[in-house]
Amino acid sequence: MRDFCAAWHPAVARMSAEHDAARHLIRAFHVAGEDTLYRERLTWLSESERSMGYRHVAGIEGVDAYDGYLSVVPGRSGGSVITMSARLTAAAPRDQQIAKGTQAVLDMGVAEVARLAEGAIGPDVSASAPRAKVETLQIDDLPRLSLDLVRSDSETLCLFLHGIGGNKSNWADQLGAASQFCQAAALDLRGYGDSSLGSEQSLVDDYCDDILRVVDHLGCSRLILCGLSYGAWIATSFAMRHSDRLAGLILSGGCTGMSEAGLDEREAFRLSREIPLREGQTPADFAPAVLDVICGPNASEEARLELLASMSAIPTETYADALRCFTNPLETFDFARLNMPVLLMTGEHDKLAPPQEIKSVAERIWDASPVPDVRFEEIAGAGHVCNVETPKAFNRVLAEFLSRVAG
């Protein structure tokens, strides 16, 4: 069912995939025995939840609104429960006519899903990302910005933003995967890696300005942001300010950050994490304890060493600056501003951004967006930094999303 444009339903004579100007996915199809061309737009997809939502665009005469939904969930005593439903609005008596026809179509669809499931197997996640030629680029205007870049002829840039305990090297496995579809770059946030820290306390607006500097420097006309944790909060903050600049938004291990926390909660969070700093410790000193929180139970030694190295490399001043920025958000996010395709991912064992919490955020975005196009995925076996722990599984979802929105 994960292929929205597959002509699996027995009533469909032929089907093709289309995209609107914003790269939302539309399936255009004819029903056997009819001349009418129907169009439906994908609004929700979650492979891990085995659910899909879509909205009628054209074809059904007399309907004012029509939203469909499909889910496949485990049954209580084995097997699966297949549900197809639709909510529609139309004037009487046309509403009952559409409902009756829809019921027949859905009943036929459930029976076909059950038949197809007999020999179904899970998706292949064994393929590794291709090797890519990576160059390190420096933008010298202060504060200095450093990024790892894979160039291409595409005018679209996928820009990766690391977490509060990382740096651009955390995205090494993703640059090759993304470069199949567009230019790909991983940025050292200000103060991290080879980027310099500004002369004043960083605000989220400063990070947004840095993103614009990168885009302008590279001359890209379309931008996709992919952020992890702190980077996801920055990416969402950018979308609040510059939604017209985004062709897609990918959020991993977070989204809202401290934007929906009260003052007391934000202060408690900041003070608890400043304790080791006030005691004279550096990020390298408390990095092992952080790893015990962010890593999943199946994290490889290689992944743990990579995360330990990136956390240990953070200057104390940079970590304190980022912590103050994170706990002083400038707004509560208005998800109605997210009119671009959005992908949210989090690890099965993520303690900082648990799957149920991120799924709830995904559903809120779907509900608030004027043009909902939301995908949510739980990455099996992974902890907080799921792109480092399980890069193959992460990259498969990333590649599927970019193949559609990168244009």
Short mmCIF file of C-alpha atoms in Angstrom, two decimals:
data_model
loop_
_atom_site.label_atom_id
_atom_site.label_comp_id
_atom_site.label_asym_id
_atom_site.label_seq_id
_atom_site.Cartn_x
_atom_site.Cartn_y
_atom_site.Cartn_z
CA MET A 1 0.00 0.00 0.00
CA ARG A 2 3.00 2.28 0.45
CA ASP A 3 3.04 3.04 -3.30
CA PHE A 4 0.26 5.63 -3.54
CA CYS A 5 0.13 5.43 -7.33
CA ALA A 6 0.10 1.66 -7.72
CA ALA A 7 -2.95 0.45 -9.64
CA TRP A 8 -3.70 -2.42 -7.25
CA HIS A 9 -7.45 -1.78 -6.82
CA PRO A 10 -9.50 -4.06 -9.12
CA ALA A 11 -11.77 -1.17 -10.15
CA VAL A 12 -8.84 0.85 -11.54
CA ALA A 13 -8.27 0.47 -15.27
CA ARG A 14 -5.10 2.60 -15.44
CA MET A 15 -3.28 5.05 -13.19
CA SER A 16 -0.42 7.52 -13.40
CA ALA A 17 1.48 9.76 -10.99
CA GLU A 18 1.34 13.56 -11.20
CA HIS A 19 2.74 16.40 -9.13
CA ASP A 20 1.37 19.87 -8.59
CA ALA A 21 3.59 22.97 -8.47
CA ALA A 22 4.48 22.30 -4.81
CA ARG A 23 5.43 18.65 -5.58
CA HIS A 24 2.44 17.20 -3.75
CA LEU A 25 1.79 13.71 -5.09
CA ILE A 26 -1.41 13.15 -7.09
CA ARG A 27 -2.68 9.89 -8.56
CA ALA A 28 -4.74 10.24 -11.74
CA PHE A 29 -6.79 7.21 -12.74
CA HIS A 30 -9.69 5.87 -14.77
CA VAL A 31 -12.19 3.37 -13.42
CA ALA A 32 -13.04 0.40 -15.63
CA GLY A 33 -16.02 1.20 -17.85
CA GLU A 34 -15.87 5.00 -17.22
CA ASP A 35 -14.44 7.93 -19.14
CA THR A 36 -14.07 10.14 -16.05
CA LEU A 37 -10.54 11.02 -14.96
CA TYR A 38 -10.27 10.96 -11.16
CA ARG A 39 -7.52 12.69 -9.19
CA GLU A 40 -6.59 12.17 -5.54
CA ARG A 41 -3.76 13.85 -3.58
CA LEU A 42 -1.72 12.08 -0.91
CA THR A 43 -2.15 13.83 2.45
CA TRP A 44 -0.75 11.31 4.97
CA LEU A 45 1.60 8.33 4.84
CA SER A 46 3.17 6.24 7.57
CA GLU A 47 4.76 2.94 6.66
CA SER A 48 5.59 2.17 10.29
CA GLU A 49 1.98 2.85 11.30
CA ARG A 50 0.70 1.23 8.06
CA SER A 51 -1.66 4.09 7.33
CA MET A 52 -2.41 6.38 4.40
CA GLY A 53 -4.70 9.37 3.81
CA TYR A 54 -5.75 11.07 0.59
CA ARG A 55 -8.02 13.90 -0.62
CA HIS A 56 -10.24 14.02 -3.70
CA VAL A 57 -9.10 16.66 -6.18
CA ALA A 58 -11.31 16.05 -9.21
CA GLY A 59 -13.68 13.54 -10.76
CA ILE A 60 -16.59 12.98 -8.34
CA GLU A 61 -19.52 15.05 -9.55
CA GLY A 62 -21.36 17.04 -6.88
CA VAL A 63 -18.95 16.42 -3.99
CA ASP A 64 -17.77 19.39 -1.91
CA ALA A 65 -15.12 17.54 0.10
CA TYR A 66 -13.89 13.96 0.18
CA ASP A 67 -11.10 12.51 2.34
CA GLY A 68 -10.13 8.83 2.33
CA TYR A 69 -8.11 6.78 4.80
CA LEU A 70 -6.56 3.30 4.81
CA SER A 71 -4.94 1.45 7.71
CA VAL A 72 -3.61 -2.06 8.30
CA VAL A 73 -3.03 -2.90 11.99
CA PRO A 74 -2.28 -6.13 13.87
CA GLY A 75 -5.33 -8.11 14.93
CA ARG A 76 -5.85 -9.13 18.55
CA SER A 77 -5.57 -12.83 17.76
CA GLY A 78 -3.18 -12.72 14.83
CA GLY A 79 -3.55 -11.53 11.28
CA SER A 80 -4.42 -7.95 10.45
CA VAL A 81 -7.36 -5.60 10.57
CA ILE A 82 -7.79 -3.70 7.29
CA THR A 83 -9.81 -0.50 7.42
CA MET A 84 -10.77 1.74 4.51
CA SER A 85 -12.99 4.73 5.17
CA ALA A 86 -14.02 8.03 3.65
CA ARG A 87 -15.60 11.23 4.94
CA LEU A 88 -17.48 13.27 2.35
CA THR A 89 -19.65 16.34 2.08
CA ALA A 90 -22.26 16.79 -0.66
CA ALA A 91 -25.82 18.07 -1.03
CA ALA A 92 -28.71 15.62 -0.66
CA PRO A 93 -29.60 13.31 -2.33
CA ARG A 94 -26.24 13.21 -4.09
CA ASP A 95 -24.47 12.57 -0.77
CA GLN A 96 -26.17 9.20 -0.35
CA GLN A 97 -25.42 8.22 -3.94
CA ILE A 98 -21.71 8.99 -3.46
CA ALA A 99 -21.68 7.18 -0.11
CA LYS A 100 -23.23 4.06 -1.62
CA GLY A 101 -20.74 4.00 -4.49
CA THR A 102 -17.86 4.64 -2.07
CA GLN A 103 -18.93 1.76 0.16
CA ALA A 104 -18.78 -0.66 -2.76
CA VAL A 105 -15.34 0.61 -3.79
CA LEU A 106 -13.98 0.33 -0.23
CA ASP A 107 -15.37 -3.17 0.30
CA MET A 108 -13.72 -4.27 -2.93
CA GLY A 109 -10.48 -2.61 -1.86
CA VAL A 110 -10.36 -4.34 1.55
CA ALA A 111 -10.86 -7.72 -0.09
CA GLU A 112 -8.04 -7.01 -2.56
CA VAL A 113 -5.63 -5.86 0.15
CA ALA A 114 -6.27 -9.10 2.01
CA ARG A 115 -5.60 -11.10 -1.15
CA LEU A 116 -2.40 -9.22 -2.00
CA ALA A 117 -1.09 -9.57 1.56
CA GLU A 118 -0.84 -13.33 1.24
CA GLY A 119 2.60 -13.16 -0.40
CA ALA A 120 3.77 -9.74 0.75
CA ILE A 121 7.24 -9.15 2.16
CA GLY A 122 8.75 -6.17 3.91
CA PRO A 123 10.76 -3.45 2.14
CA ASP A 124 14.42 -4.03 1.33
CA VAL A 125 16.67 -1.82 3.44
CA SER A 126 19.93 -3.54 2.57
CA ALA A 127 21.17 -1.09 -0.04
CA SER A 128 23.85 1.34 1.09
CA ALA A 129 24.01 4.96 -0.01
CA PRO A 130 26.30 5.51 -3.00
CA ARG A 131 29.67 7.10 -2.47
CA ALA A 132 29.74 10.79 -3.33
CA LYS A 133 32.50 13.32 -3.89
CA VAL A 134 32.34 15.56 -0.84
CA GLU A 135 34.05 18.93 -0.67
CA THR A 136 34.36 21.18 2.36
CA LEU A 137 33.28 24.74 1.66
CA GLN A 138 33.79 27.78 3.87
CA ILE A 139 31.73 30.99 3.78
CA ASP A 140 34.05 33.57 5.28
CA ASP A 141 31.65 36.39 6.16
CA LEU A 142 31.42 36.46 9.96
CA PRO A 143 30.41 34.35 11.64
CA ARG A 144 32.28 31.94 9.39
CA LEU A 145 30.24 28.95 8.19
CA SER A 146 31.62 25.57 7.17
CA LEU A 147 29.75 22.88 5.28
CA ASP A 148 30.35 19.58 3.55
CA LEU A 149 28.88 19.72 0.06
CA VAL A 150 28.08 17.32 -2.76
CA ARG A 151 27.48 19.35 -5.91
CA SER A 152 25.18 18.51 -8.82
CA ASP A 153 23.39 20.26 -11.66
CA SER A 154 20.19 20.43 -9.59
CA GLU A 155 18.89 23.82 -8.49
CA THR A 156 17.51 22.16 -5.33
CA LEU A 157 19.60 21.98 -2.16
CA CYS A 158 18.97 19.55 0.70
CA LEU A 159 20.64 21.12 3.73
CA PHE A 160 21.26 18.99 6.84
CA LEU A 161 21.30 20.55 10.35
CA HIS A 162 22.81 18.54 13.22
CA GLY A 163 21.73 18.27 16.85
CA ILE A 164 22.99 20.18 19.88
CA GLY A 165 25.58 17.47 20.53
CA GLY A 166 26.75 16.93 16.97
CA ASN A 167 28.38 18.50 13.95
CA LYS A 168 28.21 18.21 10.18
CA SER A 169 30.07 14.90 10.16
CA ASN A 170 26.98 13.19 11.62
CA TRP A 171 25.36 13.43 8.17
CA ALA A 172 28.16 11.70 6.21
CA ASP A 173 25.94 8.71 5.36
CA GLN A 174 23.08 10.93 4.22
CA LEU A 175 25.01 13.13 1.78
CA GLY A 176 25.43 10.31 -0.71
CA ALA A 177 21.78 9.26 -0.45
CA ALA A 178 20.51 12.82 -0.95
CA SER A 179 22.92 13.63 -3.78
CA GLN A 180 21.09 11.17 -6.06
CA PHE A 181 18.26 13.72 -6.27
CA CYS A 182 19.73 17.19 -5.62
CA GLN A 183 22.69 19.05 -4.21
CA ALA A 184 23.35 18.00 -0.63
CA ALA A 185 25.16 19.85 2.15
CA ALA A 186 25.71 19.39 5.88
CA LEU A 187 26.27 22.58 7.86
CA ASP A 188 28.30 23.10 10.99
CA LEU A 189 26.03 25.35 13.05
CA ARG A 190 27.71 28.49 14.37
CA GLY A 191 30.38 27.61 16.92
CA TYR A 192 30.46 23.94 15.93
CA GLY A 193 33.24 22.25 13.95
CA ASP A 194 34.84 24.76 11.59
CA SER A 195 32.10 27.40 11.93
CA SER A 196 32.74 30.34 14.22
CA LEU A 197 30.50 31.57 17.02
CA GLY A 198 29.02 35.05 16.77
CA SER A 199 30.05 37.90 19.04
CA GLU A 200 26.66 37.92 20.80
CA GLN A 201 24.28 35.29 22.15
CA SER A 202 22.82 33.29 19.27
CA LEU A 203 19.10 33.54 18.54
CA VAL A 204 17.10 31.23 16.32
CA ASP A 205 16.80 34.13 13.87
CA ASP A 206 20.60 34.03 13.52
CA TYR A 207 20.50 30.38 12.51
CA CYS A 208 17.77 31.17 9.98
CA ASP A 209 19.93 33.94 8.54
CA ASP A 210 22.84 31.49 8.29
CA ILE A 211 20.66 29.11 6.26
CA LEU A 212 19.77 31.93 3.88
CA ARG A 213 23.46 32.79 3.56
CA VAL A 214 24.24 29.21 2.52
CA VAL A 215 21.41 29.11 -0.03
CA ASP A 216 22.39 32.46 -1.52
CA HIS A 217 26.08 31.50 -1.63
CA LEU A 218 25.30 28.30 -3.54
CA GLY A 219 22.76 30.01 -5.80
CA CYS A 220 20.04 27.38 -5.28
CA SER A 221 16.44 28.26 -6.14
CA ARG A 222 14.78 25.50 -4.09
CA LEU A 223 15.55 24.37 -0.53
CA ILE A 224 14.78 21.25 1.49
CA LEU A 225 15.79 21.32 5.15
CA CYS A 226 16.57 18.17 7.13
CA GLY A 227 17.17 18.71 10.84
CA LEU A 228 17.89 16.42 13.77
CA SER A 229 16.69 17.36 17.29
CA TYR A 230 18.08 20.91 17.84
CA GLY A 231 18.47 21.10 14.06
CA ALA A 232 14.84 20.03 13.60
CA TRP A 233 13.71 22.86 15.88
CA ILE A 234 15.83 25.32 13.85
CA ALA A 235 14.42 23.92 10.58
CA THR A 236 10.84 24.33 11.83
CA SER A 237 11.64 27.85 13.01
CA PHE A 238 12.93 28.62 9.50
CA ALA A 239 9.68 27.26 8.05
CA MET A 240 7.71 29.63 10.29
CA ARG A 241 9.61 32.57 8.78
CA HIS A 242 10.31 31.48 5.21
CA SER A 243 7.75 28.85 4.18
CA ASP A 244 7.88 30.22 0.64
CA ARG A 245 11.57 29.24 0.42
CA LEU A 246 10.98 25.58 1.31
CA ALA A 247 10.21 22.76 -1.09
CA GLY A 248 10.22 20.22 1.73
CA LEU A 249 10.84 19.84 5.45
CA ILE A 250 12.39 16.76 7.13
CA LEU A 251 12.33 16.61 10.93
CA SER A 252 14.08 13.84 12.84
CA GLY A 253 14.06 13.32 16.60
CA GLY A 254 12.10 16.47 17.36
CA CYS A 255 10.23 19.50 16.04
CA THR A 256 8.78 21.79 18.69
CA GLY A 257 11.81 21.80 21.00
CA MET A 258 11.10 24.07 23.97
CA SER A 259 8.62 26.17 21.99
CA GLU A 260 5.61 24.69 23.79
CA ALA A 261 7.18 24.49 27.26
CA GLY A 262 6.40 27.00 29.98
CA LEU A 263 9.02 29.29 31.47
CA ASP A 264 9.53 27.11 34.56
CA GLU A 265 10.06 23.98 32.45
CA ARG A 266 12.49 25.75 30.14
CA GLU A 267 14.49 27.13 33.06
CA ALA A 268 14.61 23.75 34.79
CA PHE A 269 15.85 22.15 31.56
CA ARG A 270 18.56 24.78 31.09
CA LEU A 271 19.74 24.78 34.71
CA SER A 272 19.96 20.98 34.89
CA ARG A 273 22.21 20.91 31.83
CA GLU A 274 24.34 23.81 33.00
CA ILE A 275 25.26 22.05 36.26
CA PRO A 276 28.28 20.20 34.80
CA LEU A 277 29.38 23.38 33.03
CA ARG A 278 29.30 25.34 36.28
CA GLU A 279 31.35 22.55 37.87
CA GLY A 280 34.05 23.12 35.27
CA GLN A 281 33.26 20.15 33.04
CA THR A 282 33.42 20.31 29.27
CA PRO A 283 31.13 18.48 26.81
CA ALA A 284 33.92 15.89 26.45
CA ASP A 285 33.63 15.15 30.18
CA PHE A 286 29.90 14.40 30.21
CA ALA A 287 29.63 12.98 26.68
CA PRO A 288 29.65 9.31 27.87
CA ALA A 289 26.65 9.99 30.14
CA VAL A 290 24.82 11.70 27.27
CA LEU A 291 25.43 8.68 25.05
CA ASP A 292 23.67 6.43 27.55
CA VAL A 293 20.56 8.60 27.09
CA ILE A 294 20.55 9.15 23.34
CA CYS A 295 21.72 5.75 22.08
CA GLY A 296 19.34 2.88 21.48
CA PRO A 297 20.01 -0.56 22.99
CA ASN A 298 21.25 -1.89 19.65
CA ALA A 299 23.63 0.95 18.80
CA SER A 300 26.86 -0.37 17.33
CA GLU A 301 30.23 0.45 18.84
CA GLU A 302 31.06 2.33 15.64
CA ALA A 303 27.97 4.55 16.01
CA ARG A 304 28.67 5.18 19.70
CA LEU A 305 32.27 6.19 18.95
CA GLU A 306 31.11 8.57 16.22
CA LEU A 307 28.59 10.23 18.52
CA LEU A 308 31.13 10.36 21.34
CA ALA A 309 33.65 12.10 19.06
CA SER A 310 31.18 14.75 17.84
CA MET A 311 29.94 15.48 21.37
CA SER A 312 33.48 15.66 22.75
CA ALA A 313 34.55 18.14 20.08
CA ILE A 314 32.03 20.83 21.11
CA PRO A 315 33.58 23.90 22.76
CA THR A 316 32.02 24.68 26.14
CA GLU A 317 31.09 28.20 25.03
CA THR A 318 29.27 26.84 21.97
CA TYR A 319 27.29 24.29 23.99
CA ALA A 320 26.25 26.94 26.53
CA ASP A 321 25.26 29.34 23.74
CA ALA A 322 23.12 26.71 22.01
CA LEU A 323 21.52 25.68 25.30
CA ARG A 324 20.48 29.29 26.05
CA CYS A 325 19.11 29.70 22.52
CA PHE A 326 17.14 26.45 22.71
CA THR A 327 15.52 27.36 26.03
CA ASN A 328 14.54 30.87 24.91
CA PRO A 329 12.25 30.23 21.92
CA LEU A 330 10.78 33.27 20.21
CA GLU A 331 7.38 31.79 19.39
CA THR A 332 4.97 28.89 19.60
CA PHE A 333 4.82 27.24 16.21
CA ASP A 334 1.78 27.79 14.00
CA PHE A 335 1.58 24.62 11.94
CA ALA A 336 -0.89 26.26 9.55
CA ARG A 337 2.18 27.86 7.96
CA LEU A 338 3.52 24.48 6.84
CA ASN A 339 2.22 24.18 3.31
CA MET A 340 5.12 22.08 2.00
CA PRO A 341 5.56 18.28 2.14
CA VAL A 342 6.74 17.31 5.64
CA LEU A 343 8.49 14.12 6.75
CA LEU A 344 8.89 13.33 10.46
CA MET A 345 11.09 10.46 11.69
CA THR A 346 12.17 9.28 15.11
CA GLY A 347 13.83 6.20 16.56
CA GLU A 348 11.89 3.37 18.16
CA HIS A 349 13.96 3.84 21.35
CA ASP A 350 14.23 7.64 21.29
CA LYS A 351 13.85 8.83 24.89
CA LEU A 352 14.00 12.53 24.01
CA ALA A 353 11.48 12.41 21.16
CA PRO A 354 9.41 9.23 21.69
CA PRO A 355 7.53 7.86 18.67
CA GLN A 356 4.08 8.55 20.12
CA GLU A 357 5.02 12.18 20.77
CA ILE A 358 6.36 12.75 17.26
CA LYS A 359 3.39 10.95 15.71
CA SER A 360 1.13 13.34 17.64
CA VAL A 361 3.05 16.31 16.21
CA ALA A 362 2.73 14.82 12.71
CA GLU A 363 -1.03 14.51 13.16
CA ARG A 364 -1.23 18.11 14.37
CA ILE A 365 0.65 19.30 11.29
CA TRP A 366 -1.69 17.24 9.08
CA ASP A 367 -4.71 18.79 10.79
CA ALA A 368 -3.47 22.39 10.68
CA SER A 369 -1.82 22.56 7.26
CA PRO A 370 -3.90 24.19 4.51
CA VAL A 371 -2.46 21.62 2.09
CA PRO A 372 -1.64 18.57 4.25
CA ASP A 373 1.18 16.38 2.96
CA VAL A 374 2.68 14.60 5.96
CA ARG A 375 4.64 11.38 6.41
CA PHE A 376 5.57 9.90 9.78
CA GLU A 377 7.99 7.00 10.27
CA GLU A 378 9.34 5.22 13.33
CA ILE A 379 12.84 3.89 12.62
CA ALA A 380 13.02 0.39 14.10
CA GLY A 381 15.78 -0.36 16.59
CA ALA A 382 17.17 3.20 16.67
CA GLY A 383 17.70 5.73 19.43
CA HIS A 384 17.70 9.53 19.21
CA VAL A 385 20.32 9.97 16.47
CA CYS A 386 18.67 7.44 14.17
CA ASN A 387 20.51 8.60 11.03
CA VAL A 388 23.82 7.56 12.62
CA GLU A 389 22.60 4.38 14.34
CA THR A 390 20.56 2.98 11.43
CA PRO A 391 21.65 4.87 8.30
CA LYS A 392 20.29 2.35 5.78
CA ALA A 393 16.75 2.44 7.18
CA PHE A 394 16.92 6.24 7.56
CA ASN A 395 18.27 6.72 4.04
CA ARG A 396 15.56 4.61 2.42
CA VAL A 397 12.81 6.86 3.79
CA LEU A 398 14.88 9.96 3.06
CA ALA A 399 15.44 8.87 -0.56
CA GLU A 400 11.76 8.11 -1.11
CA PHE A 401 10.82 11.57 0.12
CA LEU A 402 13.51 13.38 -1.88
CA SER A 403 12.70 11.46 -5.06
CA ARG A 404 9.32 13.19 -5.03
CA VAL A 405 9.97 16.67 -3.63
CA ALA A 406 13.43 17.46 -4.99
CA GLY A 407 11.97 17.99 -8.44
#
